PDB file of C-alpha atoms in Angstrom:
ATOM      1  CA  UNK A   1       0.000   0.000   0.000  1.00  0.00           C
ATOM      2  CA  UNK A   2       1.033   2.892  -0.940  1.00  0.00           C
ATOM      3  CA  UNK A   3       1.039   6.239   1.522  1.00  0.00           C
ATOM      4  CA  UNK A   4       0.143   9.396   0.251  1.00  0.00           C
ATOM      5  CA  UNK A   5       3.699  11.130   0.630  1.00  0.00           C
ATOM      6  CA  UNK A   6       5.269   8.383  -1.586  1.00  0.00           C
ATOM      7  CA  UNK A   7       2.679   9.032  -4.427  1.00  0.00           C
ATOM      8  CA  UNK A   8       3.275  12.758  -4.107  1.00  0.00           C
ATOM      9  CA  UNK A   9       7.270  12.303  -4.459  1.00  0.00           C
ATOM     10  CA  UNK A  10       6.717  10.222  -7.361  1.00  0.00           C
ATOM     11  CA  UNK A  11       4.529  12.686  -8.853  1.00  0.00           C
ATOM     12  CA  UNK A  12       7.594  15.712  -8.268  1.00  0.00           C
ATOM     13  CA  UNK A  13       9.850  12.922  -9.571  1.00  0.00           C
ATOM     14  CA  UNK A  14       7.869  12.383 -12.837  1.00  0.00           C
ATOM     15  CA  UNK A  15       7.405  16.084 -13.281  1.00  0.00           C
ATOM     16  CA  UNK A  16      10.942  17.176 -12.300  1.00  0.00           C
ATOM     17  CA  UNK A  17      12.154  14.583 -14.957  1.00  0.00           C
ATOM     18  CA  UNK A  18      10.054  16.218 -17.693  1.00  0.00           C
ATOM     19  CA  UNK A  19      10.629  19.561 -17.229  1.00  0.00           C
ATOM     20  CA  UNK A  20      14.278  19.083 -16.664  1.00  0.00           C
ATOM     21  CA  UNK A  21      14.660  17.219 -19.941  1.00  0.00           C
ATOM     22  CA  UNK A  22      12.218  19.623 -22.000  1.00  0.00           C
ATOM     23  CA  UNK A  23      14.030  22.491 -20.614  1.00  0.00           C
ATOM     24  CA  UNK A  24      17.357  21.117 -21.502  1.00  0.00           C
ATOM     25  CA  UNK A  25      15.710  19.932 -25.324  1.00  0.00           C
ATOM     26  CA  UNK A  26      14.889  23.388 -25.393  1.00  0.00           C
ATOM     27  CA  UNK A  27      18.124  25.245 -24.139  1.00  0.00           C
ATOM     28  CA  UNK A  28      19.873  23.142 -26.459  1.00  0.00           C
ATOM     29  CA  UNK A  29      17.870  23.526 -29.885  1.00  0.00           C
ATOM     30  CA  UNK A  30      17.537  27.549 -29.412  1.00  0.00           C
ATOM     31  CA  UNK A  31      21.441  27.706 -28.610  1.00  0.00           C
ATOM     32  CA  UNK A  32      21.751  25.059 -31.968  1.00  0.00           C
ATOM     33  CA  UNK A  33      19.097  27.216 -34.498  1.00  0.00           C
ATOM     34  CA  UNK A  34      21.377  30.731 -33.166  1.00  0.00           C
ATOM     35  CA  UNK A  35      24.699  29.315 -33.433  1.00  0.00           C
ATOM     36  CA  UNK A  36      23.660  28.043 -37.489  1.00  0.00           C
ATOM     37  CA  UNK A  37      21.823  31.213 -38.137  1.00  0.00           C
ATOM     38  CA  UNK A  38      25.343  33.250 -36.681  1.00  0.00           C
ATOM     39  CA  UNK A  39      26.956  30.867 -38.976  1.00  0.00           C
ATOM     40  CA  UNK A  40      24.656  31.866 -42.095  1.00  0.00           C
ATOM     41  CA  UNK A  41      25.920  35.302 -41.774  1.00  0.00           C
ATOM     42  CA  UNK A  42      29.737  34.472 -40.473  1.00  0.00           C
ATOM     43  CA  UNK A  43      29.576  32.263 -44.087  1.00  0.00           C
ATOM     44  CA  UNK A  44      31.238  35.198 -46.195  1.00  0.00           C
ATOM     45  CA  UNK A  45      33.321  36.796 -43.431  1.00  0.00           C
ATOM     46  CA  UNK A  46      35.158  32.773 -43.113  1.00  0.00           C
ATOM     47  CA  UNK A  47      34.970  33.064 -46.971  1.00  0.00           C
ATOM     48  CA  UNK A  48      37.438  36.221 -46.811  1.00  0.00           C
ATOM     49  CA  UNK A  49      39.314  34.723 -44.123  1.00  0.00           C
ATOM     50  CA  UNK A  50      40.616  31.326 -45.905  1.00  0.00           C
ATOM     51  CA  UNK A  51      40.928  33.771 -49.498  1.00  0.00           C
ATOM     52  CA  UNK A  52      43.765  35.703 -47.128  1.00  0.00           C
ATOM     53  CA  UNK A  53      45.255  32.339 -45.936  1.00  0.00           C
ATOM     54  CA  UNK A  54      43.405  31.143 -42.957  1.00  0.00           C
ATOM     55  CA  UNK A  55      43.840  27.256 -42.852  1.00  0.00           C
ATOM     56  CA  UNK A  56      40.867  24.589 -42.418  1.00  0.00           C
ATOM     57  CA  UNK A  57      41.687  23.705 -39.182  1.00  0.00           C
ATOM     58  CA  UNK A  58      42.016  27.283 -38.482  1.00  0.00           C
ATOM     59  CA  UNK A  59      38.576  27.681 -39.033  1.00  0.00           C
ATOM     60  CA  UNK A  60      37.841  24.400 -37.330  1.00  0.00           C
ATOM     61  CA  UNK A  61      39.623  26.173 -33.706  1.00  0.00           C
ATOM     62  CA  UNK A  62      37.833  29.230 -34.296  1.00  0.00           C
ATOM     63  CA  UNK A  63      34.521  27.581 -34.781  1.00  0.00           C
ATOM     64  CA  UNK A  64      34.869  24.933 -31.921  1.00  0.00           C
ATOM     65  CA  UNK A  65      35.780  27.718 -29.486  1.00  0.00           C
ATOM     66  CA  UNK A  66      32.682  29.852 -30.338  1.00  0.00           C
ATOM     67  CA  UNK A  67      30.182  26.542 -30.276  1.00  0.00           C
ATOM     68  CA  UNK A  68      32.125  25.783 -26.945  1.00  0.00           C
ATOM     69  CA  UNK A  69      31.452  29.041 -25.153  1.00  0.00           C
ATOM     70  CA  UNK A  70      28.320  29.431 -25.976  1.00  0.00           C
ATOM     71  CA  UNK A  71      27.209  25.809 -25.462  1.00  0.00           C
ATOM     72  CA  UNK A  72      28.803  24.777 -22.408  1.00  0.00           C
ATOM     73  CA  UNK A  73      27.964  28.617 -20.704  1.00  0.00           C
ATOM     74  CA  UNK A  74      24.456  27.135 -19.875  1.00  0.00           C
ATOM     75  CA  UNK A  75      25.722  23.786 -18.327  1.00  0.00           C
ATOM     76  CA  UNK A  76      28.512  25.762 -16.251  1.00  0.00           C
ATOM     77  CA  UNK A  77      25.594  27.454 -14.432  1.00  0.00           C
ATOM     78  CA  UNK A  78      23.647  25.165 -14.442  1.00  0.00           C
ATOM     79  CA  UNK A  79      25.809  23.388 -12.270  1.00  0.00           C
ATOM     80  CA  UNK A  80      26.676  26.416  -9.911  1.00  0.00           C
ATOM     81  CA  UNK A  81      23.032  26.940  -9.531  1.00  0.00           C
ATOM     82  CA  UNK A  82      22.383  23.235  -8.575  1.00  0.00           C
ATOM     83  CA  UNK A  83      25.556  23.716  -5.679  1.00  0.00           C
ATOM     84  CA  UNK A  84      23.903  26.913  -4.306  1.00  0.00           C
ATOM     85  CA  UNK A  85      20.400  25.390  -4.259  1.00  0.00           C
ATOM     86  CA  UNK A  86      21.507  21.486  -2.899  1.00  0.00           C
ATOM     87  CA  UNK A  87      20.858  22.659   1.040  1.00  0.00           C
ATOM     88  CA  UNK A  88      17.828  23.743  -0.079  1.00  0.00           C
ATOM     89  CA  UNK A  89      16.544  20.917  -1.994  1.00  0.00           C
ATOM     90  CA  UNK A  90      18.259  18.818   0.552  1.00  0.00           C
ATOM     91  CA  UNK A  91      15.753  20.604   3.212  1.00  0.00           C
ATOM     92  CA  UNK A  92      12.393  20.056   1.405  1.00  0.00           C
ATOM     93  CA  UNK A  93      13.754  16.105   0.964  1.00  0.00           C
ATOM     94  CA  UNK A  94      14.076  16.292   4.638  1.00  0.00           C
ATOM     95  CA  UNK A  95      10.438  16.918   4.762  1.00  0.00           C
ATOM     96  CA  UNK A  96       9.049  14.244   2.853  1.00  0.00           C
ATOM     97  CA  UNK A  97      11.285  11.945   4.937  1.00  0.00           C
ATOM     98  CA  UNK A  98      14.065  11.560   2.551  1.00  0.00           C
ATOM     99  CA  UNK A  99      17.172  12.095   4.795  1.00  0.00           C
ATOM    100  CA  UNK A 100      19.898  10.140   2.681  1.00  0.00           C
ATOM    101  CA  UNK A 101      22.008  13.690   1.287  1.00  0.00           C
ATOM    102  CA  UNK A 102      25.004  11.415   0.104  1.00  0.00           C
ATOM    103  CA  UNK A 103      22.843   9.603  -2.143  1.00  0.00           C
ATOM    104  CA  UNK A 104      21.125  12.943  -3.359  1.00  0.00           C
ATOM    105  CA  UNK A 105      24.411  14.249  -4.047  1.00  0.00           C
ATOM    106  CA  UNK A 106      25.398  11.066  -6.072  1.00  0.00           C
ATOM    107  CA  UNK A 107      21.992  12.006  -8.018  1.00  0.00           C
ATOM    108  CA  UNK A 108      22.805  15.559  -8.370  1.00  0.00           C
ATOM    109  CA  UNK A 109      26.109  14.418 -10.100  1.00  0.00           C
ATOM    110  CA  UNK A 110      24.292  11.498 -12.324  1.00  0.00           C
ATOM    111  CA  UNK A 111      22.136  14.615 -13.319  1.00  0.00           C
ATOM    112  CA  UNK A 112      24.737  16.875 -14.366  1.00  0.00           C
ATOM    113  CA  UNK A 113      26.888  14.023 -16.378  1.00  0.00           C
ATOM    114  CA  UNK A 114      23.341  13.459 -18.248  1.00  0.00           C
ATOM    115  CA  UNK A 115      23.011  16.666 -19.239  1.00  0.00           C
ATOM    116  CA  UNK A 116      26.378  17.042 -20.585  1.00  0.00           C
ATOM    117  CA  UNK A 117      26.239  14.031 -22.719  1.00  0.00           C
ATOM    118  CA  UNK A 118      22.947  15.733 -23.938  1.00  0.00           C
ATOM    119  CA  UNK A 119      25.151  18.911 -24.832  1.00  0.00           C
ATOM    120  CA  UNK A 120      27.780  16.821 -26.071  1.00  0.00           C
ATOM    121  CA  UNK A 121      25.749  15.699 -28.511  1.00  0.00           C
ATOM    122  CA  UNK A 122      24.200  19.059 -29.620  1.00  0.00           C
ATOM    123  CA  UNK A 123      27.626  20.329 -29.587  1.00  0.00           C
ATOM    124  CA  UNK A 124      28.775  17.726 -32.007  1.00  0.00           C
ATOM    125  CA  UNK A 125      25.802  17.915 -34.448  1.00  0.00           C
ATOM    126  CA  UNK A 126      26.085  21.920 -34.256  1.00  0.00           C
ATOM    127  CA  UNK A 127      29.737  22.639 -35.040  1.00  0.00           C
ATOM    128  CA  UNK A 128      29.576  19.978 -38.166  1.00  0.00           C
ATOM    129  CA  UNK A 129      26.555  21.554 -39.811  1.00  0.00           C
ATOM    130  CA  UNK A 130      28.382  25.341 -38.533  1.00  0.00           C
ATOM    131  CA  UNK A 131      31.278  24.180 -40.358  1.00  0.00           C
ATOM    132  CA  UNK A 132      29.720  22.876 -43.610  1.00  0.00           C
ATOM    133  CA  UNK A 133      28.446  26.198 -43.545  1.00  0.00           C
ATOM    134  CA  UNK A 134      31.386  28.072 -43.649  1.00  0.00           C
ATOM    135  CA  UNK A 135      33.965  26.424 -45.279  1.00  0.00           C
ATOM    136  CA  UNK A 136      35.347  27.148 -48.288  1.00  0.00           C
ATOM    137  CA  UNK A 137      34.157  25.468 -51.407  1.00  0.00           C
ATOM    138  CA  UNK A 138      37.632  24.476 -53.248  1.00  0.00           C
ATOM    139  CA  UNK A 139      36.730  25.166 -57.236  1.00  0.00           C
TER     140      UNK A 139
END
């Protein structure tokens, strides 16, 4: 039999799970959609950069450190965010009679790896298609 606290965790659990991973989806495809539309209008001034000498892997540094920035920004705050507020969410675990922190921490950690690999993978995807779009067609 289940008590009424447990069904109300798993409830928070479910929801927690869906909004974390719909924010994230979302985070992730905005960041992807500005970094390709960036690299629509970057197209010609990488154009005039590799006319003047600029190598392809060059161009393959200068994109990966953009993508990186702005891509791993989010995670990076994510992740200072989740420090600040883990006494807190600790706390309100506390009241639903959840009292095991090193376990919550091990979680939290799980968590953050997850995301990463999610933003790993939009990172990938993103800097190939940004660098189809910029590099130089040899004629």
């Amino acid at each position: 039999m289940l008590y009424l606290w447990q069904v109300a965790l798993c409830g928070f659990l479910f929801l927690g799970m869906i909004l974390g991973l719909s924010f994230t989806l979302a985070t992730g495809l905005i960041i992807y959609y500005k970094q390709i539309s960036e690299g629509m209008q970057d197209e010609h001034r990488y154009d005039i950069m590799q006319k003047v000498g600029m190598s392809h892997q060059e161009v393959k540094q200068s994109i990966r450190g953009q993508i990186i920035m702005v891509f791993f920004f989010p995670i990076i705050l994510a992740t200072f965010h989740l420090a600040f507020a883990f006494p807190l969410m600790s706390n309100l675990l506390m009241l639903f009679g959840l009292s095991n922190k090193v376990l919550f921490m091990i979680i939290c950690i799980i968590m953050v790896v997850i995301f990463l690999l999610i933003y790993l993978v939009m990172y990938a995807q993103t800097s190939k298609v940004y660098y189809r779009l910029v590099e130089r067609k040899v004629v």
